[in-house]
Amino acid sequence: MTLTPIAHIRSEFPTKFGVPRQSGVVPELTATVVFEPEYRVRDALRGLEGFSHLWLIWGFSGIRQETWSPTVRPPRLGGNARLGVFATRSTHRPNPLGLSAVEIATVAEDAMLGPIIHVRGADLMDGTPIYDIKPYLPYADSIPEATGGFAAAGKGSTLAVEDPKGLLARLPVERREALAAVLALDPRPGYVRDPERVHGFLFAGFDVRFRVAEDVLTIVEID
């Protein structure tokens, strides 16, 4: 079977670093689903206005691998423990496919791109290929009694974000709030905890650099 992208995502993250590790955890983040030319058909979205959320089935385009491993090191566990790949959401899989539940903000018509979908809470790098879109069905897709294994409790407490130089003001208000929420979730790799190390990633065209000591993240620079 050959999978062909039906769309690509446009998001604020040109690289993997900084992208939230799960969908929905930063609802302030916005992104846009842009369809490939052959799928820019308004009728293909008929009825979508009745749904609040979507499932996006997509590919880990930033991952290059020739083989797979039956065990991986989940970031949640600090990279110190191995679990079976099928017990995790690791990007290193036999078939590099991802699944994300996102909120529909608006379904719009672009003069150049045709029908597009603006979404909230996406955990996708800019340019990620999307292979299919399915509506989220609350009666079937939400299972309140489900158990979550080693990730049941969520990530836990967030970091306090300090901006002593007022650098967040360089961003538009809506992106400022999204970036602050991303930073509060601690985008560092789970195995890196050097309080003197300056980390950085690109967001919405800005180079964001920060340092983390204990439970406080301090913004060092935004260019």
mmCIF file of C-alpha atoms in Angstrom:
data_model
loop_
_atom_site.group_PDB
_atom_site.id
_atom_site.type_symbol
_atom_site.label_atom_id
_atom_site.label_comp_id
_atom_site.label_asym_id
_atom_site.label_seq_id
_atom_site.Cartn_x
_atom_site.Cartn_y
_atom_site.Cartn_z
ATOM 1 C CA MET A 1 0.000 0.000 0.000
ATOM 2 C CA THR A 2 1.305 3.444 -0.910
ATOM 3 C CA LEU A 3 0.225 6.420 1.176
ATOM 4 C CA THR A 4 -0.049 9.792 -0.536
ATOM 5 C CA PRO A 5 -0.381 13.016 1.458
ATOM 6 C CA ILE A 6 -3.733 14.707 1.064
ATOM 7 C CA ALA A 7 -2.520 17.831 2.866
ATOM 8 C CA HIS A 8 0.300 19.423 4.814
ATOM 9 C CA ILE A 9 0.226 21.369 8.066
ATOM 10 C CA ARG A 10 1.375 24.944 8.433
ATOM 11 C CA SER A 11 2.525 25.582 11.983
ATOM 12 C CA GLU A 12 4.863 27.817 13.973
ATOM 13 C CA PHE A 13 7.581 25.161 14.312
ATOM 14 C CA PRO A 14 10.065 24.782 11.407
ATOM 15 C CA THR A 15 11.991 22.139 13.390
ATOM 16 C CA LYS A 16 11.059 19.364 15.831
ATOM 17 C CA PHE A 17 12.485 21.041 18.949
ATOM 18 C CA GLY A 18 9.788 22.818 20.913
ATOM 19 C CA VAL A 19 6.837 20.981 19.385
ATOM 20 C CA PRO A 20 4.483 19.794 22.174
ATOM 21 C CA ARG A 21 4.788 16.068 22.803
ATOM 22 C CA GLN A 22 1.033 15.483 22.560
ATOM 23 C CA SER A 23 -1.830 17.174 20.771
ATOM 24 C CA GLY A 24 -4.224 19.344 22.748
ATOM 25 C CA VAL A 25 -1.855 20.157 25.612
ATOM 26 C CA VAL A 26 -1.295 23.689 24.239
ATOM 27 C CA PRO A 27 -4.690 24.808 22.911
ATOM 28 C CA GLU A 28 -3.294 28.301 22.325
ATOM 29 C CA LEU A 29 -1.276 26.951 19.388
ATOM 30 C CA THR A 30 -2.874 27.442 15.986
ATOM 31 C CA ALA A 31 -2.053 25.713 12.717
ATOM 32 C CA THR A 32 -3.586 25.351 9.265
ATOM 33 C CA VAL A 33 -4.338 22.251 7.221
ATOM 34 C CA VAL A 34 -3.595 23.034 3.570
ATOM 35 C CA PHE A 35 -4.765 20.464 1.036
ATOM 36 C CA GLU A 36 -2.818 19.240 -1.951
ATOM 37 C CA PRO A 37 -4.204 20.576 -5.283
ATOM 38 C CA GLU A 38 -6.135 17.416 -6.193
ATOM 39 C CA TYR A 39 -7.925 17.440 -2.829
ATOM 40 C CA ARG A 40 -8.919 21.109 -2.826
ATOM 41 C CA VAL A 41 -12.566 20.243 -3.235
ATOM 42 C CA ARG A 42 -15.067 21.982 -0.972
ATOM 43 C CA ASP A 43 -17.481 19.062 -1.173
ATOM 44 C CA ALA A 44 -14.882 16.855 0.545
ATOM 45 C CA LEU A 45 -15.472 18.920 3.714
ATOM 46 C CA ARG A 46 -19.252 18.997 3.515
ATOM 47 C CA GLY A 47 -20.714 18.349 6.980
ATOM 48 C CA LEU A 48 -17.491 19.126 8.833
ATOM 49 C CA GLU A 49 -19.078 22.200 10.403
ATOM 50 C CA GLY A 50 -21.029 19.907 12.705
ATOM 51 C CA PHE A 51 -17.893 18.640 14.455
ATOM 52 C CA SER A 52 -15.698 20.375 17.021
ATOM 53 C CA HIS A 53 -12.578 18.173 16.688
ATOM 54 C CA LEU A 54 -10.656 16.138 14.119
ATOM 55 C CA TRP A 55 -8.249 13.230 14.052
ATOM 56 C CA LEU A 56 -5.195 13.937 11.894
ATOM 57 C CA ILE A 57 -3.256 10.915 10.623
ATOM 58 C CA TRP A 58 0.188 12.085 9.608
ATOM 59 C CA GLY A 59 3.794 11.109 8.998
ATOM 60 C CA PHE A 60 6.932 11.735 11.049
ATOM 61 C CA SER A 61 8.628 13.588 8.212
ATOM 62 C CA GLY A 62 11.512 14.731 10.438
ATOM 63 C CA ILE A 63 12.565 11.157 11.210
ATOM 64 C CA ARG A 64 14.907 9.161 8.976
ATOM 65 C CA GLN A 65 15.393 5.522 9.870
ATOM 66 C CA GLU A 66 16.307 2.370 7.991
ATOM 67 C CA THR A 67 15.432 -0.141 10.721
ATOM 68 C CA TRP A 68 13.267 -0.320 13.801
ATOM 69 C CA SER A 69 13.811 -1.409 17.388
ATOM 70 C CA PRO A 70 11.327 -3.361 19.534
ATOM 71 C CA THR A 71 12.162 -1.122 22.509
ATOM 72 C CA VAL A 72 12.568 2.646 22.856
ATOM 73 C CA ARG A 73 13.424 5.173 25.586
ATOM 74 C CA PRO A 74 10.360 7.388 26.259
ATOM 75 C CA PRO A 75 11.199 11.041 27.053
ATOM 76 C CA ARG A 76 8.598 10.885 29.828
ATOM 77 C CA LEU A 77 10.908 8.507 31.693
ATOM 78 C CA GLY A 78 13.946 10.708 31.135
ATOM 79 C CA GLY A 79 15.433 8.397 28.522
ATOM 80 C CA ASN A 80 16.555 6.071 31.307
ATOM 81 C CA ALA A 81 14.170 3.157 30.801
ATOM 82 C CA ARG A 82 13.254 1.012 27.820
ATOM 83 C CA LEU A 83 9.703 0.065 26.953
ATOM 84 C CA GLY A 84 8.166 -1.760 24.025
ATOM 85 C CA VAL A 85 7.681 0.520 21.033
ATOM 86 C CA PHE A 86 3.994 -0.416 20.857
ATOM 87 C CA ALA A 87 3.548 0.690 24.489
ATOM 88 C CA THR A 88 4.715 4.214 23.579
ATOM 89 C CA ARG A 89 4.074 7.010 21.121
ATOM 90 C CA SER A 90 7.710 7.158 20.105
ATOM 91 C CA THR A 91 8.492 8.603 16.683
ATOM 92 C CA HIS A 92 10.794 5.635 15.997
ATOM 93 C CA ARG A 93 8.306 3.037 14.744
ATOM 94 C CA PRO A 94 8.087 0.396 12.004
ATOM 95 C CA ASN A 95 5.694 2.709 10.161
ATOM 96 C CA PRO A 96 6.353 6.353 11.123
ATOM 97 C CA LEU A 97 2.722 7.447 11.525
ATOM 98 C CA GLY A 98 1.286 9.857 14.063
ATOM 99 C CA LEU A 99 -2.250 10.468 15.303
ATOM 100 C CA SER A 100 -3.432 13.787 16.728
ATOM 101 C CA ALA A 101 -6.779 15.066 17.972
ATOM 102 C CA VAL A 102 -7.142 18.789 17.243
ATOM 103 C CA GLU A 103 -9.902 21.335 17.672
ATOM 104 C CA ILE A 104 -11.464 22.917 14.601
ATOM 105 C CA ALA A 105 -11.185 26.709 14.816
ATOM 106 C CA THR A 106 -12.656 27.541 11.402
ATOM 107 C CA VAL A 107 -13.123 26.027 7.974
ATOM 108 C CA ALA A 108 -12.318 28.720 5.441
ATOM 109 C CA GLU A 109 -11.903 29.309 1.725
ATOM 110 C CA ASP A 110 -8.594 30.750 0.535
ATOM 111 C CA ALA A 111 -8.404 32.408 -2.859
ATOM 112 C CA MET A 112 -5.188 30.570 -3.728
ATOM 113 C CA LEU A 113 -5.351 27.411 -1.614
ATOM 114 C CA GLY A 114 -9.023 26.527 -1.759
ATOM 115 C CA PRO A 115 -10.652 25.085 1.384
ATOM 116 C CA ILE A 116 -8.412 25.136 4.446
ATOM 117 C CA ILE A 117 -8.923 24.134 8.071
ATOM 118 C CA HIS A 118 -7.616 26.253 10.933
ATOM 119 C CA VAL A 119 -7.036 24.091 14.019
ATOM 120 C CA ARG A 120 -5.959 24.506 17.642
ATOM 121 C CA GLY A 121 -3.705 22.302 19.736
ATOM 122 C CA ALA A 122 -1.723 20.620 16.941
ATOM 123 C CA ASP A 123 1.591 18.946 17.819
ATOM 124 C CA LEU A 124 3.001 18.963 14.288
ATOM 125 C CA MET A 125 6.097 20.462 12.726
ATOM 126 C CA ASP A 126 5.555 22.840 9.815
ATOM 127 C CA GLY A 127 5.251 20.946 6.534
ATOM 128 C CA THR A 128 4.233 17.633 8.120
ATOM 129 C CA PRO A 129 2.357 15.468 5.595
ATOM 130 C CA ILE A 130 -1.213 14.554 6.500
ATOM 131 C CA TYR A 131 -2.483 11.265 5.099
ATOM 132 C CA ASP A 132 -6.069 11.351 6.304
ATOM 133 C CA ILE A 133 -8.575 13.359 8.314
ATOM 134 C CA LYS A 134 -11.430 11.866 10.301
ATOM 135 C CA PRO A 135 -14.006 13.519 12.566
ATOM 136 C CA TYR A 136 -13.649 12.991 16.316
ATOM 137 C CA LEU A 137 -16.707 11.161 17.678
ATOM 138 C CA PRO A 138 -17.236 11.846 21.411
ATOM 139 C CA TYR A 139 -19.487 8.830 21.989
ATOM 140 C CA ALA A 140 -16.890 6.412 20.634
ATOM 141 C CA ASP A 141 -13.522 8.145 20.913
ATOM 142 C CA SER A 142 -13.796 9.314 24.521
ATOM 143 C CA ILE A 143 -13.350 6.534 27.079
ATOM 144 C CA PRO A 144 -13.433 8.045 30.602
ATOM 145 C CA GLU A 145 -12.499 4.783 32.335
ATOM 146 C CA ALA A 146 -9.417 4.171 30.173
ATOM 147 C CA THR A 147 -6.062 3.681 31.918
ATOM 148 C CA GLY A 148 -2.876 5.393 30.783
ATOM 149 C CA GLY A 149 0.016 3.174 31.846
ATOM 150 C CA PHE A 150 3.234 5.025 32.637
ATOM 151 C CA ALA A 151 1.769 8.242 31.190
ATOM 152 C CA ALA A 152 -1.510 8.142 33.134
ATOM 153 C CA ALA A 153 -0.821 11.206 35.253
ATOM 154 C CA GLY A 154 0.106 13.515 32.411
ATOM 155 C CA LYS A 155 3.387 15.355 32.453
ATOM 156 C CA GLY A 156 2.841 16.781 35.905
ATOM 157 C CA SER A 157 3.543 20.316 37.070
ATOM 158 C CA THR A 158 4.532 22.989 34.601
ATOM 159 C CA LEU A 159 7.458 25.360 34.816
ATOM 160 C CA ALA A 160 7.188 28.953 35.915
ATOM 161 C CA VAL A 161 8.131 31.110 32.925
ATOM 162 C CA GLU A 162 10.067 34.279 33.700
ATOM 163 C CA ASP A 163 10.694 37.012 31.139
ATOM 164 C CA PRO A 164 12.853 39.570 32.965
ATOM 165 C CA LYS A 165 13.709 41.489 29.765
ATOM 166 C CA GLY A 166 10.134 41.665 28.483
ATOM 167 C CA LEU A 167 11.125 39.750 25.354
ATOM 168 C CA LEU A 168 7.734 38.118 24.816
ATOM 169 C CA ALA A 169 6.406 41.546 23.870
ATOM 170 C CA ARG A 170 8.232 41.189 20.549
ATOM 171 C CA LEU A 171 5.629 38.642 19.440
ATOM 172 C CA PRO A 172 2.007 39.314 18.499
ATOM 173 C CA VAL A 173 -0.325 38.748 21.456
ATOM 174 C CA GLU A 174 -1.807 35.457 20.233
ATOM 175 C CA ARG A 175 1.644 33.968 19.541
ATOM 176 C CA ARG A 176 2.993 35.330 22.811
ATOM 177 C CA GLU A 177 0.436 33.322 24.767
ATOM 178 C CA ALA A 178 1.114 30.186 22.730
ATOM 179 C CA LEU A 179 4.880 30.435 23.172
ATOM 180 C CA ALA A 180 4.561 30.967 26.930
ATOM 181 C CA ALA A 181 2.390 27.834 27.143
ATOM 182 C CA VAL A 182 4.905 25.816 25.111
ATOM 183 C CA LEU A 183 7.775 26.929 27.349
ATOM 184 C CA ALA A 184 5.822 26.116 30.515
ATOM 185 C CA LEU A 185 5.633 22.476 29.398
ATOM 186 C CA ASP A 186 9.462 22.279 29.355
ATOM 187 C CA PRO A 187 10.513 21.524 25.753
ATOM 188 C CA ARG A 188 13.930 20.209 26.793
ATOM 189 C CA PRO A 189 14.811 16.557 26.126
ATOM 190 C CA GLY A 190 14.000 14.499 29.208
ATOM 191 C CA TYR A 191 17.623 13.545 29.778
ATOM 192 C CA VAL A 192 19.016 17.131 29.743
ATOM 193 C CA ARG A 193 18.904 18.921 33.096
ATOM 194 C CA ASP A 194 21.970 21.210 33.107
ATOM 195 C CA PRO A 195 20.789 24.515 34.688
ATOM 196 C CA GLU A 196 23.548 26.469 32.923
ATOM 197 C CA ARG A 197 22.773 25.207 29.454
ATOM 198 C CA VAL A 198 20.979 27.566 27.082
ATOM 199 C CA HIS A 199 18.435 25.844 24.859
ATOM 200 C CA GLY A 200 16.817 27.270 21.767
ATOM 201 C CA PHE A 201 14.286 26.627 19.046
ATOM 202 C CA LEU A 202 12.528 28.485 16.252
ATOM 203 C CA PHE A 203 8.939 29.607 16.728
ATOM 204 C CA ALA A 204 6.846 31.755 14.377
ATOM 205 C CA GLY A 205 9.990 33.137 12.736
ATOM 206 C CA PHE A 206 11.712 33.952 16.031
ATOM 207 C CA ASP A 207 14.791 32.339 17.583
ATOM 208 C CA VAL A 208 13.819 31.627 21.195
ATOM 209 C CA ARG A 209 16.520 30.869 23.774
ATOM 210 C CA PHE A 210 15.998 29.941 27.402
ATOM 211 C CA ARG A 211 17.547 28.398 30.491
ATOM 212 C CA VAL A 212 15.906 26.209 33.153
ATOM 213 C CA ALA A 213 16.945 26.023 36.813
ATOM 214 C CA GLU A 214 14.868 23.871 39.129
ATOM 215 C CA ASP A 215 11.233 24.654 38.208
ATOM 216 C CA VAL A 216 11.828 28.068 36.653
ATOM 217 C CA LEU A 217 12.364 28.710 32.953
ATOM 218 C CA THR A 218 13.990 32.033 32.154
ATOM 219 C CA ILE A 219 13.798 33.492 28.655
ATOM 220 C CA VAL A 220 17.289 34.608 27.652
ATOM 221 C CA GLU A 221 16.684 36.000 24.175
ATOM 222 C CA ILE A 222 14.100 36.241 21.408
ATOM 223 C CA ASP A 223 15.445 37.424 18.048
#
